């Protein structure tokens, strides 16, 4: 079909491009004249293609068509006029001339919101549904018959810009093309617009956008967002017009702390807080605006109202001066009508438009990838000097972000002062739990309270998930270049390394981990994990797949790995920081956001991690930490409809419950690392000294609080007694005591309830007839200490042969020499399958046994050797999914 495109803007450009792709002939593009020497994007695109472009200043004069203009149009021979967005009045001589007439795009669901400010009024009226209409042009104002309509939900905090970018622009382009297809196929309807529900509103201009404070907070919010960004809702503040941007409704239960700001006509003063300006409606409810613009065009963050302009200019380094000159050249190329870019040159007063802002932001990214600008940064720094100062501050990490406020609990211990956050961490801030609820976290070394910790409630979970969702969908994290995301994660690892002694000390006093082990493993492997996954950020890729239908139509299939969204993580108390790292690092590397619940008894290293994540520059909402009960916080995360993946490490019983909740709620993805009863088979041809050393490590490492601990050792009968004798000799040498003492081998159990369970476990073993060789009881001293314990003569039917102790208890059984398959049968006779091991010098036997053992990990002549590059996870009721390694399943969804 021969089509004339009449209109302007990027929207018009995209419609034009898609119509050409659809095979239509564009016989002419009719658009507006150049402005300040710059052509409209539609004109630029058409001229590039060699399509005739007409730039008439007007089509009518004194209400009558201009004959020369109409004649030039008619000469194109158009069969259809397509008006994607047109600010000019087009005479009916042109509208009715083509064989198929003219179609127009209108950004509302006609007949509602006729007129030029349709999107504004959709929001001002608080409509729950928005959308667009493609209609046949007539001589009325948006009154022609409807050809096509499409609708969308209007989000509570949508602005003109967000709803346009999310739906009206992309779907509108598709809708215009679909409308032309219907016309070409002679299937286009002409539905007369109903009179019922028809509205017409005036054009929104600055002079009629003043805020009326005598209405509810929701109505004020709708007025502000309905005028954001053009023309901008305003009010008088301190004797001048101030325009408000970035409005959102505020939870009425949230207290606003800050400096009052008198606003004439408002029911009460606004409050300038560290997150924005809180305003109030006559109903007493609140809203918040993020940005303010003054009469001189200067825009600031609302939180900086009382401090705007107070920061001194920074002196540029030679490298920064080079960057500044590069940006001066960019400004010059954008503002081609300006002869010289001075420090005082104003970007917008020199003719820049919104598309120029987008280009400028992208130009900065090309030259300084770590300088992540938002469009608002340009609007707030309109002169060249202010713009460069802002960029340099961002590059230095001094970009005026609100300083992280941390209410530390400080303790002088282990030859240092440790500073421990103790509040919830939500959306980049440490905050109290709803209702100020707290609980005490206990030092297992002496049973005393370390500090009060905020106890998260269901409302806190909802706030954290909402923050994570917003950070993923609207924030810079999801849009960030993967390599830049990797740099931030690497920076986080650097900060963890700088604080490794402090982290290890906190881990020791909170979980009972021996300090030297905490430093090497709990903290050391956590740092390694973040470094490892930082390196994967820019290497996450799909694949191209050959398919049967590839020819003759040249079909192609390829896969993409995409981030899932909000990931919930629930971790145990045995390795508080390391379990956090194993699950969180992979999530962040893939571009997800995280809400993590540490174990209620060991929250402190997670809170310290939150502080370091914020100081590393991770955007608000990317990491959220919620100490609290599993029944409340864990359950709500399992049920929450906005959580798309949940990773859990803990007991099989709770894992089953979580899996059910995740299925019932929204079929969220789940990965589970659950209980274990890992068998270790020791053959008589082993290296005895190594088998004893590693066998003890398999049980007593981290005082037995180890998910892959060898829950049962099978020792070949002809070396059994010798093995037991050597083990007992070594056990008696173990030093049980203060985990901060460098000579301590074995610290306290994690908490009192666990200690009591270990006592009951040993009592059950003795009652069933197993022989207690040593240990089996609580150490008589303050704290939660339990003696390293050895049981022999353990038979397959016994409770301690089948159930996990999760403590320093070695369970030993004999097996007959040469009966390899029988011991394998006994080793596999468990519903668990997390880890296993074998000791033998016979490589053939080692390979045979490792193949037959039904477990996710098989150690051969070693034990407890995990690595960040190697996947970790179990079989059967030990769960499914893998932590660590390239194939970590926690991070992605696949699309093809």
PDB file of N, CA and C in Angstrom, residues 646-699:
ATOM      1  N   UNK A 646      13.229 -19.434  45.514  1.00  0.00           N
ATOM      2  CA  UNK A 646      13.613 -19.533  46.921  1.00  0.00           C
ATOM      3  C   UNK A 646      14.686 -20.600  47.054  1.00  0.00           C
ATOM      4  N   UNK A 647      15.771 -20.244  47.708  1.00  0.00           N
ATOM      5  CA  UNK A 647      16.839 -21.179  48.013  1.00  0.00           C
ATOM      6  C   UNK A 647      16.896 -21.409  49.514  1.00  0.00           C
ATOM      7  N   UNK A 648      16.923 -22.665  49.907  1.00  0.00           N
ATOM      8  CA  UNK A 648      16.872 -23.008  51.335  1.00  0.00           C
ATOM      9  C   UNK A 648      17.941 -24.027  51.664  1.00  0.00           C
ATOM     10  N   UNK A 649      18.631 -23.813  52.757  1.00  0.00           N
ATOM     11  CA  UNK A 649      19.514 -24.818  53.337  1.00  0.00           C
ATOM     12  C   UNK A 649      19.049 -25.050  54.767  1.00  0.00           C
ATOM     13  N   UNK A 650      18.758 -26.302  55.091  1.00  0.00           N
ATOM     14  CA  UNK A 650      18.250 -26.614  56.422  1.00  0.00           C
ATOM     15  C   UNK A 650      17.741 -28.039  56.478  1.00  0.00           C
ATOM     16  N   UNK A 651      16.792 -28.296  57.347  1.00  0.00           N
ATOM     17  CA  UNK A 651      16.326 -29.660  57.576  1.00  0.00           C
ATOM     18  C   UNK A 651      15.402 -30.122  56.459  1.00  0.00           C
ATOM     19  N   UNK A 652      15.337 -31.445  56.279  1.00  0.00           N
ATOM     20  CA  UNK A 652      14.457 -32.020  55.266  1.00  0.00           C
ATOM     21  C   UNK A 652      12.997 -31.728  55.584  1.00  0.00           C
ATOM     22  N   UNK A 653      12.637 -31.785  56.836  1.00  0.00           N
ATOM     23  CA  UNK A 653      11.249 -31.537  57.243  1.00  0.00           C
ATOM     24  C   UNK A 653      10.802 -30.139  56.809  1.00  0.00           C
ATOM     25  N   UNK A 654      11.615 -29.122  57.105  1.00  0.00           N
ATOM     26  CA  UNK A 654      11.260 -27.748  56.726  1.00  0.00           C
ATOM     27  C   UNK A 654      11.345 -27.579  55.210  1.00  0.00           C
ATOM     28  N   UNK A 655      12.310 -28.252  54.585  1.00  0.00           N
ATOM     29  CA  UNK A 655      12.434 -28.174  53.131  1.00  0.00           C
ATOM     30  C   UNK A 655      11.178 -28.651  52.425  1.00  0.00           C
ATOM     31  N   UNK A 656      10.592 -29.724  52.905  1.00  0.00           N
ATOM     32  CA  UNK A 656       9.351 -30.231  52.317  1.00  0.00           C
ATOM     33  C   UNK A 656       8.229 -29.207  52.458  1.00  0.00           C
ATOM     34  N   UNK A 657       8.155 -28.582  53.623  1.00  0.00           N
ATOM     35  CA  UNK A 657       7.111 -27.584  53.865  1.00  0.00           C
ATOM     36  C   UNK A 657       7.289 -26.381  52.938  1.00  0.00           C
ATOM     37  N   UNK A 658       8.543 -25.948  52.784  1.00  0.00           N
ATOM     38  CA  UNK A 658       8.833 -24.812  51.894  1.00  0.00           C
ATOM     39  C   UNK A 658       8.464 -25.157  50.459  1.00  0.00           C
ATOM     40  N   UNK A 659       8.833 -26.351  50.036  1.00  0.00           N
ATOM     41  CA  UNK A 659       8.537 -26.770  48.662  1.00  0.00           C
ATOM     42  C   UNK A 659       7.032 -26.747  48.403  1.00  0.00           C
ATOM     43  N   UNK A 660       6.253 -27.196  49.357  1.00  0.00           N
ATOM     44  CA  UNK A 660       4.795 -27.192  49.211  1.00  0.00           C
ATOM     45  C   UNK A 660       4.271 -25.762  49.136  1.00  0.00           C
ATOM     46  N   UNK A 661       4.759 -24.893  50.013  1.00  0.00           N
ATOM     47  CA  UNK A 661       4.300 -23.504  50.015  1.00  0.00           C
ATOM     48  C   UNK A 661       4.655 -22.796  48.719  1.00  0.00           C
ATOM     49  N   UNK A 662       5.846 -23.050  48.220  1.00  0.00           N
ATOM     50  CA  UNK A 662       6.276 -22.416  46.966  1.00  0.00           C
ATOM     51  C   UNK A 662       5.423 -22.884  45.796  1.00  0.00           C
ATOM     52  N   UNK A 663       5.006 -24.142  45.837  1.00  0.00           N
ATOM     53  CA  UNK A 663       4.159 -24.673  44.764  1.00  0.00           C
ATOM     54  C   UNK A 663       2.758 -24.074  44.830  1.00  0.00           C
ATOM     55  N   UNK A 664       2.196 -24.034  46.013  1.00  0.00           N
ATOM     56  CA  UNK A 664       0.820 -23.558  46.174  1.00  0.00           C
ATOM     57  C   UNK A 664       0.721 -22.063  45.886  1.00  0.00           C
ATOM     58  N   UNK A 665       1.734 -21.297  46.272  1.00  0.00           N
ATOM     59  CA  UNK A 665       1.652 -19.830  46.151  1.00  0.00           C
ATOM     60  C   UNK A 665       1.698 -19.380  44.703  1.00  0.00           C
ATOM     61  N   UNK A 666       2.822 -19.573  44.042  1.00  0.00           N
ATOM     62  CA  UNK A 666       2.949 -19.122  42.647  1.00  0.00           C
ATOM     63  C   UNK A 666       3.903 -20.000  41.833  1.00  0.00           C
ATOM     64  N   UNK A 667       4.046 -21.257  42.244  1.00  0.00           N
ATOM     65  CA  UNK A 667       4.928 -22.215  41.565  1.00  0.00           C
ATOM     66  C   UNK A 667       6.315 -21.611  41.376  1.00  0.00           C
ATOM     67  N   UNK A 668       6.835 -21.007  42.452  1.00  0.00           N
ATOM     68  CA  UNK A 668       8.172 -20.416  42.357  1.00  0.00           C
ATOM     69  C   UNK A 668       9.226 -21.511  42.298  1.00  0.00           C
ATOM     70  N   UNK A 669      10.340 -21.211  41.639  1.00  0.00           N
ATOM     71  CA  UNK A 669      11.437 -22.163  41.571  1.00  0.00           C
ATOM     72  C   UNK A 669      12.020 -22.360  42.966  1.00  0.00           C
ATOM     73  N   UNK A 670      12.533 -23.539  43.211  1.00  0.00           N
ATOM     74  CA  UNK A 670      13.078 -23.871  44.528  1.00  0.00           C
ATOM     75  C   UNK A 670      14.380 -24.641  44.352  1.00  0.00           C
ATOM     76  N   UNK A 671      15.360 -24.345  45.196  1.00  0.00           N
ATOM     77  CA  UNK A 671      16.516 -25.231  45.334  1.00  0.00           C
ATOM     78  C   UNK A 671      16.698 -25.512  46.818  1.00  0.00           C
ATOM     79  N   UNK A 672      16.950 -26.779  47.124  1.00  0.00           N
ATOM     80  CA  UNK A 672      16.973 -27.232  48.518  1.00  0.00           C
ATOM     81  C   UNK A 672      18.257 -27.996  48.805  1.00  0.00           C
ATOM     82  N   UNK A 673      18.939 -27.589  49.870  1.00  0.00           N
ATOM     83  CA  UNK A 673      20.078 -28.366  50.378  1.00  0.00           C
ATOM     84  C   UNK A 673      19.701 -28.753  51.797  1.00  0.00           C
ATOM     85  N   UNK A 674      19.376 -30.044  51.970  1.00  0.00           N
ATOM     86  CA  UNK A 674      18.707 -30.494  53.191  1.00  0.00           C
ATOM     87  C   UNK A 674      19.604 -31.419  54.008  1.00  0.00           C
ATOM     88  N   UNK A 675      18.977 -32.275  54.791  1.00  0.00           N
ATOM     89  CA  UNK A 675      19.717 -33.108  55.728  1.00  0.00           C
ATOM     90  C   UNK A 675      20.621 -34.128  55.057  1.00  0.00           C
ATOM     91  N   UNK A 676      21.486 -34.723  55.860  1.00  0.00           N
ATOM     92  CA  UNK A 676      22.404 -35.722  55.343  1.00  0.00           C
ATOM     93  C   UNK A 676      22.725 -36.775  56.380  1.00  0.00           C
ATOM     94  N   UNK A 677      23.097 -37.925  55.914  1.00  0.00           N
ATOM     95  CA  UNK A 677      23.644 -38.995  56.752  1.00  0.00           C
ATOM     96  C   UNK A 677      24.736 -39.630  55.910  1.00  0.00           C
ATOM     97  N   UNK A 678      25.782 -38.849  55.676  1.00  0.00           N
ATOM     98  CA  UNK A 678      26.779 -39.190  54.666  1.00  0.00           C
ATOM     99  C   UNK A 678      27.652 -40.360  55.112  1.00  0.00           C
ATOM    100  N   UNK A 679      27.726 -41.423  54.293  1.00  0.00           N
ATOM    101  CA  UNK A 679      28.556 -42.585  54.653  1.00  0.00           C
ATOM    102  C   UNK A 679      30.009 -42.377  54.226  1.00  0.00           C
ATOM    103  N   UNK A 680      30.920 -42.851  55.045  1.00  0.00           N
ATOM    104  CA  UNK A 680      32.347 -42.853  54.708  1.00  0.00           C
ATOM    105  C   UNK A 680      32.846 -44.282  54.869  1.00  0.00           C
ATOM    106  N   UNK A 681      33.318 -44.878  53.774  1.00  0.00           N
ATOM    107  CA  UNK A 681      33.766 -46.277  53.771  1.00  0.00           C
ATOM    108  C   UNK A 681      35.291 -46.305  53.791  1.00  0.00           C
ATOM    109  N   UNK A 682      35.855 -46.995  54.781  1.00  0.00           N
ATOM    110  CA  UNK A 682      37.305 -47.048  54.942  1.00  0.00           C
ATOM    111  C   UNK A 682      37.752 -48.509  54.777  1.00  0.00           C
ATOM    112  N   UNK A 683      38.478 -48.763  53.686  1.00  0.00           N
ATOM    113  CA  UNK A 683      38.953 -50.115  53.400  1.00  0.00           C
ATOM    114  C   UNK A 683      40.311 -50.350  54.069  1.00  0.00           C
ATOM    115  N   UNK A 684      40.635 -51.603  54.244  1.00  0.00           N
ATOM    116  CA  UNK A 684      41.855 -51.974  54.967  1.00  0.00           C
ATOM    117  C   UNK A 684      43.124 -51.595  54.220  1.00  0.00           C
ATOM    118  N   UNK A 685      43.025 -51.373  52.912  1.00  0.00           N
ATOM    119  CA  UNK A 685      44.220 -50.998  52.141  1.00  0.00           C
ATOM    120  C   UNK A 685      44.422 -49.480  52.089  1.00  0.00           C
ATOM    121  N   UNK A 686      43.781 -48.777  52.987  1.00  0.00           N
ATOM    122  CA  UNK A 686      43.904 -47.312  53.008  1.00  0.00           C
ATOM    123  C   UNK A 686      45.237 -46.879  53.619  1.00  0.00           C
ATOM    124  N   UNK A 687      45.559 -45.604  53.456  1.00  0.00           N
ATOM    125  CA  UNK A 687      46.638 -44.970  54.216  1.00  0.00           C
ATOM    126  C   UNK A 687      46.042 -44.682  55.593  1.00  0.00           C
ATOM    127  N   UNK A 688      46.420 -45.498  56.582  1.00  0.00           N
ATOM    128  CA  UNK A 688      45.759 -45.442  57.889  1.00  0.00           C
ATOM    129  C   UNK A 688      45.838 -44.063  58.543  1.00  0.00           C
ATOM    130  N   UNK A 689      47.041 -43.481  58.593  1.00  0.00           N
ATOM    131  CA  UNK A 689      47.177 -42.176  59.259  1.00  0.00           C
ATOM    132  C   UNK A 689      46.302 -41.121  58.579  1.00  0.00           C
ATOM    133  N   UNK A 690      46.273 -41.143  57.246  1.00  0.00           N
ATOM    134  CA  UNK A 690      45.445 -40.175  56.518  1.00  0.00           C
ATOM    135  C   UNK A 690      43.960 -40.451  56.761  1.00  0.00           C
ATOM    136  N   UNK A 691      43.596 -41.718  56.775  1.00  0.00           N
ATOM    137  CA  UNK A 691      42.194 -42.066  57.001  1.00  0.00           C
ATOM    138  C   UNK A 691      41.734 -41.630  58.376  1.00  0.00           C
ATOM    139  N   UNK A 692      42.612 -41.773  59.385  1.00  0.00           N
ATOM    140  CA  UNK A 692      42.261 -41.323  60.739  1.00  0.00           C
ATOM    141  C   UNK A 692      42.116 -39.807  60.767  1.00  0.00           C
ATOM    142  N   UNK A 693      43.095 -39.143  60.183  1.00  0.00           N
ATOM    143  CA  UNK A 693      43.072 -37.674  60.194  1.00  0.00           C
ATOM    144  C   UNK A 693      41.842 -37.130  59.458  1.00  0.00           C
ATOM    145  N   UNK A 694      41.601 -37.651  58.252  1.00  0.00           N
ATOM    146  CA  UNK A 694      40.467 -37.176  57.462  1.00  0.00           C
ATOM    147  C   UNK A 694      39.139 -37.681  58.025  1.00  0.00           C
ATOM    148  N   UNK A 695      39.164 -38.881  58.600  1.00  0.00           N
ATOM    149  CA  UNK A 695      37.946 -39.408  59.216  1.00  0.00           C
ATOM    150  C   UNK A 695      37.494 -38.535  60.369  1.00  0.00           C
ATOM    151  N   UNK A 696      38.461 -38.089  61.179  1.00  0.00           N
ATOM    152  CA  UNK A 696      38.113 -37.180  62.282  1.00  0.00           C
ATOM    153  C   UNK A 696      37.597 -35.850  61.738  1.00  0.00           C
ATOM    154  N   UNK A 697      38.246 -35.356  60.701  1.00  0.00           N
ATOM    155  CA  UNK A 697      37.789 -34.106  60.102  1.00  0.00           C
ATOM    156  C   UNK A 697      36.383 -34.252  59.529  1.00  0.00           C
ATOM    157  N   UNK A 698      36.096 -35.437  58.975  1.00  0.00           N
ATOM    158  CA  UNK A 698      34.779 -35.650  58.369  1.00  0.00           C
ATOM    159  C   UNK A 698      33.664 -35.540  59.406  1.00  0.00           C
ATOM    160  N   UNK A 699      33.993 -35.792  60.670  1.00  0.00           N
ATOM    161  CA  UNK A 699      32.984 -35.763  61.731  1.00  0.00           C
ATOM    162  C   UNK A 699      33.067 -34.491  62.576  1.00  0.00           C
TER     163      UNK A 699
END
